[in-house]
Short mmCIF file of C-alpha atoms in Angstrom, two decimals:
data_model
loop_
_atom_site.label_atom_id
_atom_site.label_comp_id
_atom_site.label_asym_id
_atom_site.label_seq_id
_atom_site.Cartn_x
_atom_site.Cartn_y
_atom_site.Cartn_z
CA UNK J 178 97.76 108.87 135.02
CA UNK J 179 97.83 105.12 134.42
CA UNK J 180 94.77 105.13 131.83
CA UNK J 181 97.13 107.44 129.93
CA UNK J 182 98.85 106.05 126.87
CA UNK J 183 102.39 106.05 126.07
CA UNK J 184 103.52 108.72 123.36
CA UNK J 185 105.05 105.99 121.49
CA UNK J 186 105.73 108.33 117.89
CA UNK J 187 107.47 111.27 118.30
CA UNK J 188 106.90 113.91 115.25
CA UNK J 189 109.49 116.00 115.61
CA UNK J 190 108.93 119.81 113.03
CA UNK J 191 111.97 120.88 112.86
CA UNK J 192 111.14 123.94 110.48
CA UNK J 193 108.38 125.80 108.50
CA UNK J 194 111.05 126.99 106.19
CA UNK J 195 110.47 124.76 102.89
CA UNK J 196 112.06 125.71 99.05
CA UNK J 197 108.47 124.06 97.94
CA UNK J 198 105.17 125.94 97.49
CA UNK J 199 103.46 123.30 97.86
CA UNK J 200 99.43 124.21 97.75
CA UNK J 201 97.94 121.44 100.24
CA UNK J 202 100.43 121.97 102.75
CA UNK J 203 99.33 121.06 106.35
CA UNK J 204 102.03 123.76 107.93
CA UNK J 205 99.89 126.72 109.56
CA UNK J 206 98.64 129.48 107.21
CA UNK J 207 100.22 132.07 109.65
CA UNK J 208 104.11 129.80 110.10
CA UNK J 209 105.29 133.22 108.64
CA UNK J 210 105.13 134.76 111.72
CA UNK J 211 106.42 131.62 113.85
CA UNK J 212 110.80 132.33 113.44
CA UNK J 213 112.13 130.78 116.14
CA UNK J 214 113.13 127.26 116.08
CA UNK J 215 114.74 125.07 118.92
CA UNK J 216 118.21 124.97 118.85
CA UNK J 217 120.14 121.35 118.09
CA UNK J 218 120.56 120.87 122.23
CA UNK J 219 117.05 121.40 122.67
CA UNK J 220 115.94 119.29 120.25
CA UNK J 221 118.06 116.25 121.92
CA UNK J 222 116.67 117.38 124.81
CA UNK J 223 113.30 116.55 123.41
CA UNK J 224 114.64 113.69 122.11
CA UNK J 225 116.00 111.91 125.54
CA UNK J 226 112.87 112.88 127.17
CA UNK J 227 110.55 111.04 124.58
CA UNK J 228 112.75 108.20 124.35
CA UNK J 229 112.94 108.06 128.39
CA UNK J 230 109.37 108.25 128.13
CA UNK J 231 108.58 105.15 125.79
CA UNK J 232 108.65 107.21 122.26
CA UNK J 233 109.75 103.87 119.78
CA UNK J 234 109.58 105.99 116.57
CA UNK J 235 110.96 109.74 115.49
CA UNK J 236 109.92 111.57 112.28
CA UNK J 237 111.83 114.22 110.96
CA UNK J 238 109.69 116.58 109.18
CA UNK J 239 108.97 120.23 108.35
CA UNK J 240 108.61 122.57 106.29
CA UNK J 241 111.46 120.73 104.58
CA UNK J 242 113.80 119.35 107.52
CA UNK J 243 117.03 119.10 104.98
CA UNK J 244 117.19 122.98 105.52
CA UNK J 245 118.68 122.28 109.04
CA UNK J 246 121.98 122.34 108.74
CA UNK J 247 122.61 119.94 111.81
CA UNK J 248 120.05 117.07 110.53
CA UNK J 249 122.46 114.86 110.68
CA UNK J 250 123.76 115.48 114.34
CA UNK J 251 119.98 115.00 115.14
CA UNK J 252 119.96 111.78 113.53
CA UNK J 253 122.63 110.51 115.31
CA UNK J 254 121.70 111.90 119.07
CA UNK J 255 118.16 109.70 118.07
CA UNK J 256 119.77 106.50 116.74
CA UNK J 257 122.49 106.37 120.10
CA UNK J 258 119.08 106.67 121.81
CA UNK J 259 117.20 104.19 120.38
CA UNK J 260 114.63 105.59 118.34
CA UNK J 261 113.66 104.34 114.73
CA UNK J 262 114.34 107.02 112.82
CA UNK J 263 112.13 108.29 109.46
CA UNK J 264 113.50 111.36 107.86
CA UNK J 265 110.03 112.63 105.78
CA UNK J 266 110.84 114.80 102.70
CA UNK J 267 110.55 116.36 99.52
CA UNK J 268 113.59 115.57 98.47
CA UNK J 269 114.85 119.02 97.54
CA UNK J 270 118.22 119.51 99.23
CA UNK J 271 119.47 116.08 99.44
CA UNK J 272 122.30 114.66 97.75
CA UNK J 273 124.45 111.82 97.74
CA UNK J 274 126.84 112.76 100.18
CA UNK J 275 123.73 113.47 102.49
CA UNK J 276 122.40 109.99 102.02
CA UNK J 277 125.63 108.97 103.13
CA UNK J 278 125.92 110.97 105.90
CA UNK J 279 122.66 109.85 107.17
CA UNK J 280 123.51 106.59 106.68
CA UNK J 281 126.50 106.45 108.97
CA UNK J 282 124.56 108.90 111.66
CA UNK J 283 122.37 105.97 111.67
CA UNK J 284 118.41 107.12 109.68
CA UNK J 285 116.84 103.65 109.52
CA UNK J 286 114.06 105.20 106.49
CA UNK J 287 113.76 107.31 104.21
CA UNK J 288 110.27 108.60 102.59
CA UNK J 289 110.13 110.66 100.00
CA UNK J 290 107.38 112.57 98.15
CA UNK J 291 106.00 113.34 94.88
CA UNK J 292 103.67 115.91 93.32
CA UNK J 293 102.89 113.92 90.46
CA UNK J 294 103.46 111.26 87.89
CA UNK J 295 103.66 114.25 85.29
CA UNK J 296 107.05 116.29 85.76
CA UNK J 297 105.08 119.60 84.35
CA UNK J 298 102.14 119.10 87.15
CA UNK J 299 105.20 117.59 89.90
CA UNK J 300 106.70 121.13 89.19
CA UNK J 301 103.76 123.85 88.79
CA UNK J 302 102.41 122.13 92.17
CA UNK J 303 105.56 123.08 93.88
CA UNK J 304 106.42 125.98 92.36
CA UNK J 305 110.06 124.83 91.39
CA UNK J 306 111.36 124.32 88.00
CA UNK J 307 113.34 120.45 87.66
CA UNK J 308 112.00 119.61 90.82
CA UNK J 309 110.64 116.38 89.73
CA UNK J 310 114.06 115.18 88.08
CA UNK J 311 115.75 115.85 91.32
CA UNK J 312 113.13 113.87 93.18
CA UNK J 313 114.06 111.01 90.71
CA UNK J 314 117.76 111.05 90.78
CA UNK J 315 116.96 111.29 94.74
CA UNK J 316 114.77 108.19 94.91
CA UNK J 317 117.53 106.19 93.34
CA UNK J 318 120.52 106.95 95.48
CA UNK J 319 118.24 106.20 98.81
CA UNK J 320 117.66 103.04 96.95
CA UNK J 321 121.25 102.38 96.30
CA UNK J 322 122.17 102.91 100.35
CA UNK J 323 120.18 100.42 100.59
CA UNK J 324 117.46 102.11 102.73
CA UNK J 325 113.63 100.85 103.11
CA UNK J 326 111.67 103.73 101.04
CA UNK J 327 108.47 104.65 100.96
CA UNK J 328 106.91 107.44 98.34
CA UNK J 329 104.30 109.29 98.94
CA UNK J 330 101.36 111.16 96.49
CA UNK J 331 99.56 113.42 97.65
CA UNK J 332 96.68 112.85 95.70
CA UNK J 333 94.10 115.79 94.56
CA UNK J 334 91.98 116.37 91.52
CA UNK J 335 94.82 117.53 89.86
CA UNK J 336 96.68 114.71 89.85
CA UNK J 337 93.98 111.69 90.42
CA UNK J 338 94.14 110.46 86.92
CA UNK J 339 97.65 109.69 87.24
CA UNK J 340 97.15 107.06 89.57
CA UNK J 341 98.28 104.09 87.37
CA UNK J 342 101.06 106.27 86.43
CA UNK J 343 102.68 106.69 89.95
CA UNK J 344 102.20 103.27 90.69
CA UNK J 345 103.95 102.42 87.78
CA UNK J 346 106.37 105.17 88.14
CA UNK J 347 107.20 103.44 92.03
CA UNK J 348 107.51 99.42 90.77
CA UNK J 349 110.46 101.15 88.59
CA UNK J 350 112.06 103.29 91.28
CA UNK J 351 111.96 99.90 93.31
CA UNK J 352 110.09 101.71 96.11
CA UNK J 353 109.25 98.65 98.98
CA UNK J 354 105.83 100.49 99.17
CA UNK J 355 103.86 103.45 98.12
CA UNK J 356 101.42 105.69 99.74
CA UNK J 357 98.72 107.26 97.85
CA UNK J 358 96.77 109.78 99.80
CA UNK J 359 94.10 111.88 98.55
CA UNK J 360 95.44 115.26 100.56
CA UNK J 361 93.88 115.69 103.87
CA UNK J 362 92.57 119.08 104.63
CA UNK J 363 94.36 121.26 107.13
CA UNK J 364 96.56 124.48 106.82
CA UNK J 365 97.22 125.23 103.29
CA UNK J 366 95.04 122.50 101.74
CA UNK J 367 91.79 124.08 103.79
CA UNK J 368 92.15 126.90 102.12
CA UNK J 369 92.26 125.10 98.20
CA UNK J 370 89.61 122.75 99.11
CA UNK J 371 87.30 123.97 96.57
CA UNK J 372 90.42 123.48 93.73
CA UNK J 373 91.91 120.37 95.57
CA UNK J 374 89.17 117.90 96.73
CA UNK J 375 88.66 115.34 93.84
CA UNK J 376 85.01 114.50 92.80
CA UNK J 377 83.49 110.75 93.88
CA UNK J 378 83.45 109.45 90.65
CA UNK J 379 87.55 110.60 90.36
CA UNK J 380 87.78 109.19 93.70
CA UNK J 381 85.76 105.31 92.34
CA UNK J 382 88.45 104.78 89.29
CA UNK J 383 91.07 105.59 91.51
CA UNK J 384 90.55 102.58 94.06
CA UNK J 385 89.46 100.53 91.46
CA UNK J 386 92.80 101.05 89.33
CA UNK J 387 94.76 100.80 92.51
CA UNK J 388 92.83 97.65 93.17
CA UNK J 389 94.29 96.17 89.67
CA UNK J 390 97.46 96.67 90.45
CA UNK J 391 97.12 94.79 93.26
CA UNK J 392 95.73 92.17 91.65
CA UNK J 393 98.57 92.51 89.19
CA UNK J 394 101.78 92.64 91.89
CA UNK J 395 99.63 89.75 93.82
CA UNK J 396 100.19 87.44 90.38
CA UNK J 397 103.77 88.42 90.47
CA UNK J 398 104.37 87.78 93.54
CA UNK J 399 105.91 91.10 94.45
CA UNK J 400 106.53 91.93 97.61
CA UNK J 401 105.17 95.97 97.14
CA UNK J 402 102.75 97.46 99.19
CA UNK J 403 99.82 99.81 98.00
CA UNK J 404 98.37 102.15 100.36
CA UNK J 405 95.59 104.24 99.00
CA UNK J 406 94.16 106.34 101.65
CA UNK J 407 90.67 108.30 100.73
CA UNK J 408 89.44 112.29 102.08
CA UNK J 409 86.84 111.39 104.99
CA UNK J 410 84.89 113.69 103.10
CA UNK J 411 83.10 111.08 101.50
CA UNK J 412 82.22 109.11 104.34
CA UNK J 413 79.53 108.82 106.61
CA UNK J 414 81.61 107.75 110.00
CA UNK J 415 84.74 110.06 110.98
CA UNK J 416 88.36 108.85 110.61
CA UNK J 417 89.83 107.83 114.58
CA UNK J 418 92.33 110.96 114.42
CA UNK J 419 95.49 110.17 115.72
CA UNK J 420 94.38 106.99 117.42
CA UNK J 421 92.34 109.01 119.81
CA UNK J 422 93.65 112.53 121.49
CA UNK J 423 97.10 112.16 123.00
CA UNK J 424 96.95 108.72 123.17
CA UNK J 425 99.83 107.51 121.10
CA UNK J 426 101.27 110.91 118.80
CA UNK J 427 103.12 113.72 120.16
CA UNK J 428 104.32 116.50 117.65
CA UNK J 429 106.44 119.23 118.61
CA UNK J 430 106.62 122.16 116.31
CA UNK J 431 109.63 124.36 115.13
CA UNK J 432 109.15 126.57 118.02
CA UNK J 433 108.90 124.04 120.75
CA UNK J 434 105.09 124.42 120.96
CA UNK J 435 103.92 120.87 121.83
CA UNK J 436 100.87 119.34 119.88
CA UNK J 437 98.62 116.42 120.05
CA UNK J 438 98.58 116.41 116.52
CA UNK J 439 100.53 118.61 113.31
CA UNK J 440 97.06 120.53 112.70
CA UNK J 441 96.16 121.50 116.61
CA UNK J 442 97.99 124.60 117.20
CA UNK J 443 95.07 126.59 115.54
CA UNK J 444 92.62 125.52 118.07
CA UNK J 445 91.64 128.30 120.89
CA UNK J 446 93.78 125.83 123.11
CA UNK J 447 97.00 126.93 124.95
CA UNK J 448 99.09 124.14 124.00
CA UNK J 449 102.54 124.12 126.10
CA UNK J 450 105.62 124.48 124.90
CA UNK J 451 109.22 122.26 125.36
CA UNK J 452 111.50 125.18 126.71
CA UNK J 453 108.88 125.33 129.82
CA UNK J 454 107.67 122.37 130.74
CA UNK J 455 108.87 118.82 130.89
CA UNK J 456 107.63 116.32 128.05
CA UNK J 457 105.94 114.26 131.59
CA UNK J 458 104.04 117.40 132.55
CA UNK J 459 102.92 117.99 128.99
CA UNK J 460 101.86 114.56 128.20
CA UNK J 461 100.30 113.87 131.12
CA UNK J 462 99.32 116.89 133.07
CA UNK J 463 98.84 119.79 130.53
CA UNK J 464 95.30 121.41 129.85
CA UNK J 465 95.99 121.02 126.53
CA UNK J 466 96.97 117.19 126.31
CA UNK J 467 94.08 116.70 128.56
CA UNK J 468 91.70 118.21 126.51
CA UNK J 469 89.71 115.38 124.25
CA UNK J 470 91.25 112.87 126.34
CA UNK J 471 88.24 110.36 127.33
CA UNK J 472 84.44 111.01 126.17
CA UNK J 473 83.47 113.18 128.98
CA UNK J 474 83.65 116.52 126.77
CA UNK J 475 81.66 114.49 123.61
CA UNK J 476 78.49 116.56 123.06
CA UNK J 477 75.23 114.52 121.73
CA UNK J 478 75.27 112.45 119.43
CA UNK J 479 78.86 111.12 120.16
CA UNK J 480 78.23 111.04 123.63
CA UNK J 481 75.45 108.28 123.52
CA UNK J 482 77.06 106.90 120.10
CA UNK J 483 78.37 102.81 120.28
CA UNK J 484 80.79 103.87 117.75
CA UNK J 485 82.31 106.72 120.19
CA UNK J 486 85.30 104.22 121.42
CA UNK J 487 86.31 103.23 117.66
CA UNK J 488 86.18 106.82 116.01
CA UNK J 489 86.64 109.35 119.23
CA UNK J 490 84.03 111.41 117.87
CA UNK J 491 86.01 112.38 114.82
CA UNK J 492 88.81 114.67 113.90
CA UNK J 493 89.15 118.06 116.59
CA UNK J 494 91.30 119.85 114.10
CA UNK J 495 88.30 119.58 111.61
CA UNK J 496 85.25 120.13 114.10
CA UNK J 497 86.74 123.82 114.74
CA UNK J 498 87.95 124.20 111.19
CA UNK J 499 84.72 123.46 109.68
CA UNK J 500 81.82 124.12 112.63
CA UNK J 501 83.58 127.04 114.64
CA UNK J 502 83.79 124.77 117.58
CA UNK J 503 86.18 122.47 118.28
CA UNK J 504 84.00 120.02 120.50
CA UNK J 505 81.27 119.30 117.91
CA UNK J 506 81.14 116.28 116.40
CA UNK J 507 83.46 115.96 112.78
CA UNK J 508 80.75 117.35 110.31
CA UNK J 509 81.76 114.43 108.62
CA UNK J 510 80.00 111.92 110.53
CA UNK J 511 76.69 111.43 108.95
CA UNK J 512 74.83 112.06 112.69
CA UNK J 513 76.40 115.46 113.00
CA UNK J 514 74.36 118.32 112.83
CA UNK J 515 76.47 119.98 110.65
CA UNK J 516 77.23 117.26 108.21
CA UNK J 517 75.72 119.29 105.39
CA UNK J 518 78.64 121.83 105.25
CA UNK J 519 80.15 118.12 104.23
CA UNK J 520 77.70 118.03 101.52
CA UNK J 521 78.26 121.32 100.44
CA UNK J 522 82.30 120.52 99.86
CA UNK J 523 81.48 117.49 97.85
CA UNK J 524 79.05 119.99 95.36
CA UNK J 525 81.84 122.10 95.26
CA UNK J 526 84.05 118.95 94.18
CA UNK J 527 82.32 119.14 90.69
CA UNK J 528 83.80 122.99 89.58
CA UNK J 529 86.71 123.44 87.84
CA UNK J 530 89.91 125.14 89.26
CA UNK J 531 93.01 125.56 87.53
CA UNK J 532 96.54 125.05 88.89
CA UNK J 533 97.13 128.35 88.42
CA UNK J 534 94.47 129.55 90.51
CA UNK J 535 95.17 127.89 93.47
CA UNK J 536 97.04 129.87 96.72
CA UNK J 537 100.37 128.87 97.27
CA UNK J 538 102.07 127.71 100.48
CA UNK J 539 104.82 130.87 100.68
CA UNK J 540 105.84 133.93 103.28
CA UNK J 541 104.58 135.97 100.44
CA UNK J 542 101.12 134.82 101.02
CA UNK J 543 101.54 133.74 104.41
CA UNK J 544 101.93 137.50 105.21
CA UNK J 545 99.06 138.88 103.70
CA UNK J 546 96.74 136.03 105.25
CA UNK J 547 98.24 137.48 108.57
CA UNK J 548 97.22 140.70 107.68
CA UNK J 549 94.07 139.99 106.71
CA UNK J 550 93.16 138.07 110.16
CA UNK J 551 94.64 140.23 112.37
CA UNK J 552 97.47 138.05 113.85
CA UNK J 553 100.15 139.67 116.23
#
């Protein structure tokens, strides 16, 4: 039990329910079918646990988390216990006297996201008209509480281009620091891969415009950070998911199913869940926690691999996802016997889907790809 980490962030979903259709969504395809959610008390439950546990940081997220209606009790229960709090969202819901309340409950960050530079692409990306100007209005008033914020793109090939636009777009919103992350490919971003996954050449101007303004903040001496954050898909070594398997992340889900990471819940894995087991027994007894923990389980070539103790042999989620088997090694290591279905995604890079074409993240569609698979 000692060589066991400490689950030091706590991701707390508290909902799949989100007004955004938002097509590279990591939520499940199937999260129409998942209606329960814990209930305020259980989620402070959760909450002293973690904390009692070692858990440092708490992220709110969702779905869209602003649809609970008792956020900001939440908030509070976390502060009074210590936690740094980050409330992660689309902005869609908040308002002014929200900030405030948060404020006073005692959030400690706020980051908020963006579909775009482009208010026409921000809003046919998530499927809501004036989206974008709220986002805006929203990114001003968190900066006028006087809270550290980060914004987020979630970069694609839709959107790639705009890169010295949302930069730009951030210096003026007076954002401390801005992510830009080419969308990573789980849930509802999987399934638009072909229509999401920018080509390498999109990917090459990207960094090197990010890397002039840079450059160009450096000379000002502004304090702004610039985090640009590529797909793994075009390396040749995996990505260390998650720091390594229940080392340091524990996510619990709207339904109190308990996760090593947002994506695992579609692995052929029976994770735990909150309402029957302690956070202890989960973290550091449960079948599913204990899983990918060490290298025994690493199949050749991981297992005789020097790199195995940097990169864990690559992202679970994405073995099963794109191999059928959750224990092979990431298909995006360059060793992997599968890397060509990598290959493969990169070809498919270079063809041309429209906006319009891509499946959107709704209980509409979440229904029918139920149907379709079978799901009880």
């Amino acid at each position: 039990m000692s060589a066991v980490g400490l689950p030091l962030w706590l991701l707390a979903e508290l909902t799949y329910r989100c007004p955004l259709q938002c097509p590279y969504c990591s939520n499940p395809l199937e999260y129409a079918q998942i209606k329960k959610e814990l209930s305020t008390e259980e989620w402070c439950n959760v909450f002293d646990q973690a904390r009692a546990m070692g858990a440092a940081q708490l992220g709110f997220s969702g779905g869209e988390p602003l649809v609970r209606q008792d956020l900001d009790t939440l908030i509070a229960h976390a502060h009074h216990l210590g936690f740094y709090t980050n409330l992660i969202t689309s902005g869609i819901g908040l308002t002014e006297e929200k900030i405030e309340r948060f404020k006073h409950a005692g959030l400690d960050h706020i980051q908020i996201s963006f579909q775009a530079s482009d208010p026409l692409v921000n809003d046919a990306l998530a499927g809501s008209k004036h989206a974008f100007e709220h986002k805006l209005e929203m990114a001003k008033l968190v900066k006028k509480y006087d809270y550290p914020m980060v914004l987020n793109f979630v970069i694609h090939r839709h959107n790639i281009e705009q890169i010295g636009q949302m930069i730009e777009l951030s210096v003026a919103l007076g954002a401390d620091s801005v992510e830009l992350a080419v969308c990573q490919f789980y849930g509802w971003a999987k399934l638009n891969r072909q229509g999401l996954l920018p080509t390498r050449e999109q990917l090459k101007v990207a960094e090197e415009v990010t890397n002039q303004y840079r450059q160009k903040l450096q000379q000002m001496n502004a304090s702004y950070k610039l985090i640009f954050v590529v797909p793994d898909y075009y390396e040749t070594r995996p990505k260390p998911c998650m720091n390594g398997w229940g080392k340091v992340f524990l996510t619990v889900a709207p339904d109190g199913m308990a996760l090593p990471c947002h994506a695992a819940r579609q692995l052929p894995i029976q994770f735990p869940y909150v309402q029957e087991q302690s956070l202890k027994q989960i973290w550091y007894e449960s079948v599913g926690f204990n899983h990918f923990r060490g290298d025994t389980w690493m199949p050749e070539p991981c297992q005789s691999c020097d790199e195995k103790e940097k990169d864990y042999g690559g992202c679970r989620c994405q073995a099963f996802m794109l191999t059928g088997k959750a224990e092979n090694t990431d298909p995006v290591c360059s060793k992997s016997p599968h890397h060509d279905v990598i290959l493969q995604a990169q070809q498919q890079a270079e063809n041309e889907i429209a906006i319009d074409q891509l499946v959107a993240r709704n209980s509409r569609n979440s229904k029918k790809i139920i149907s379709v698979v079978g799901v009880e």
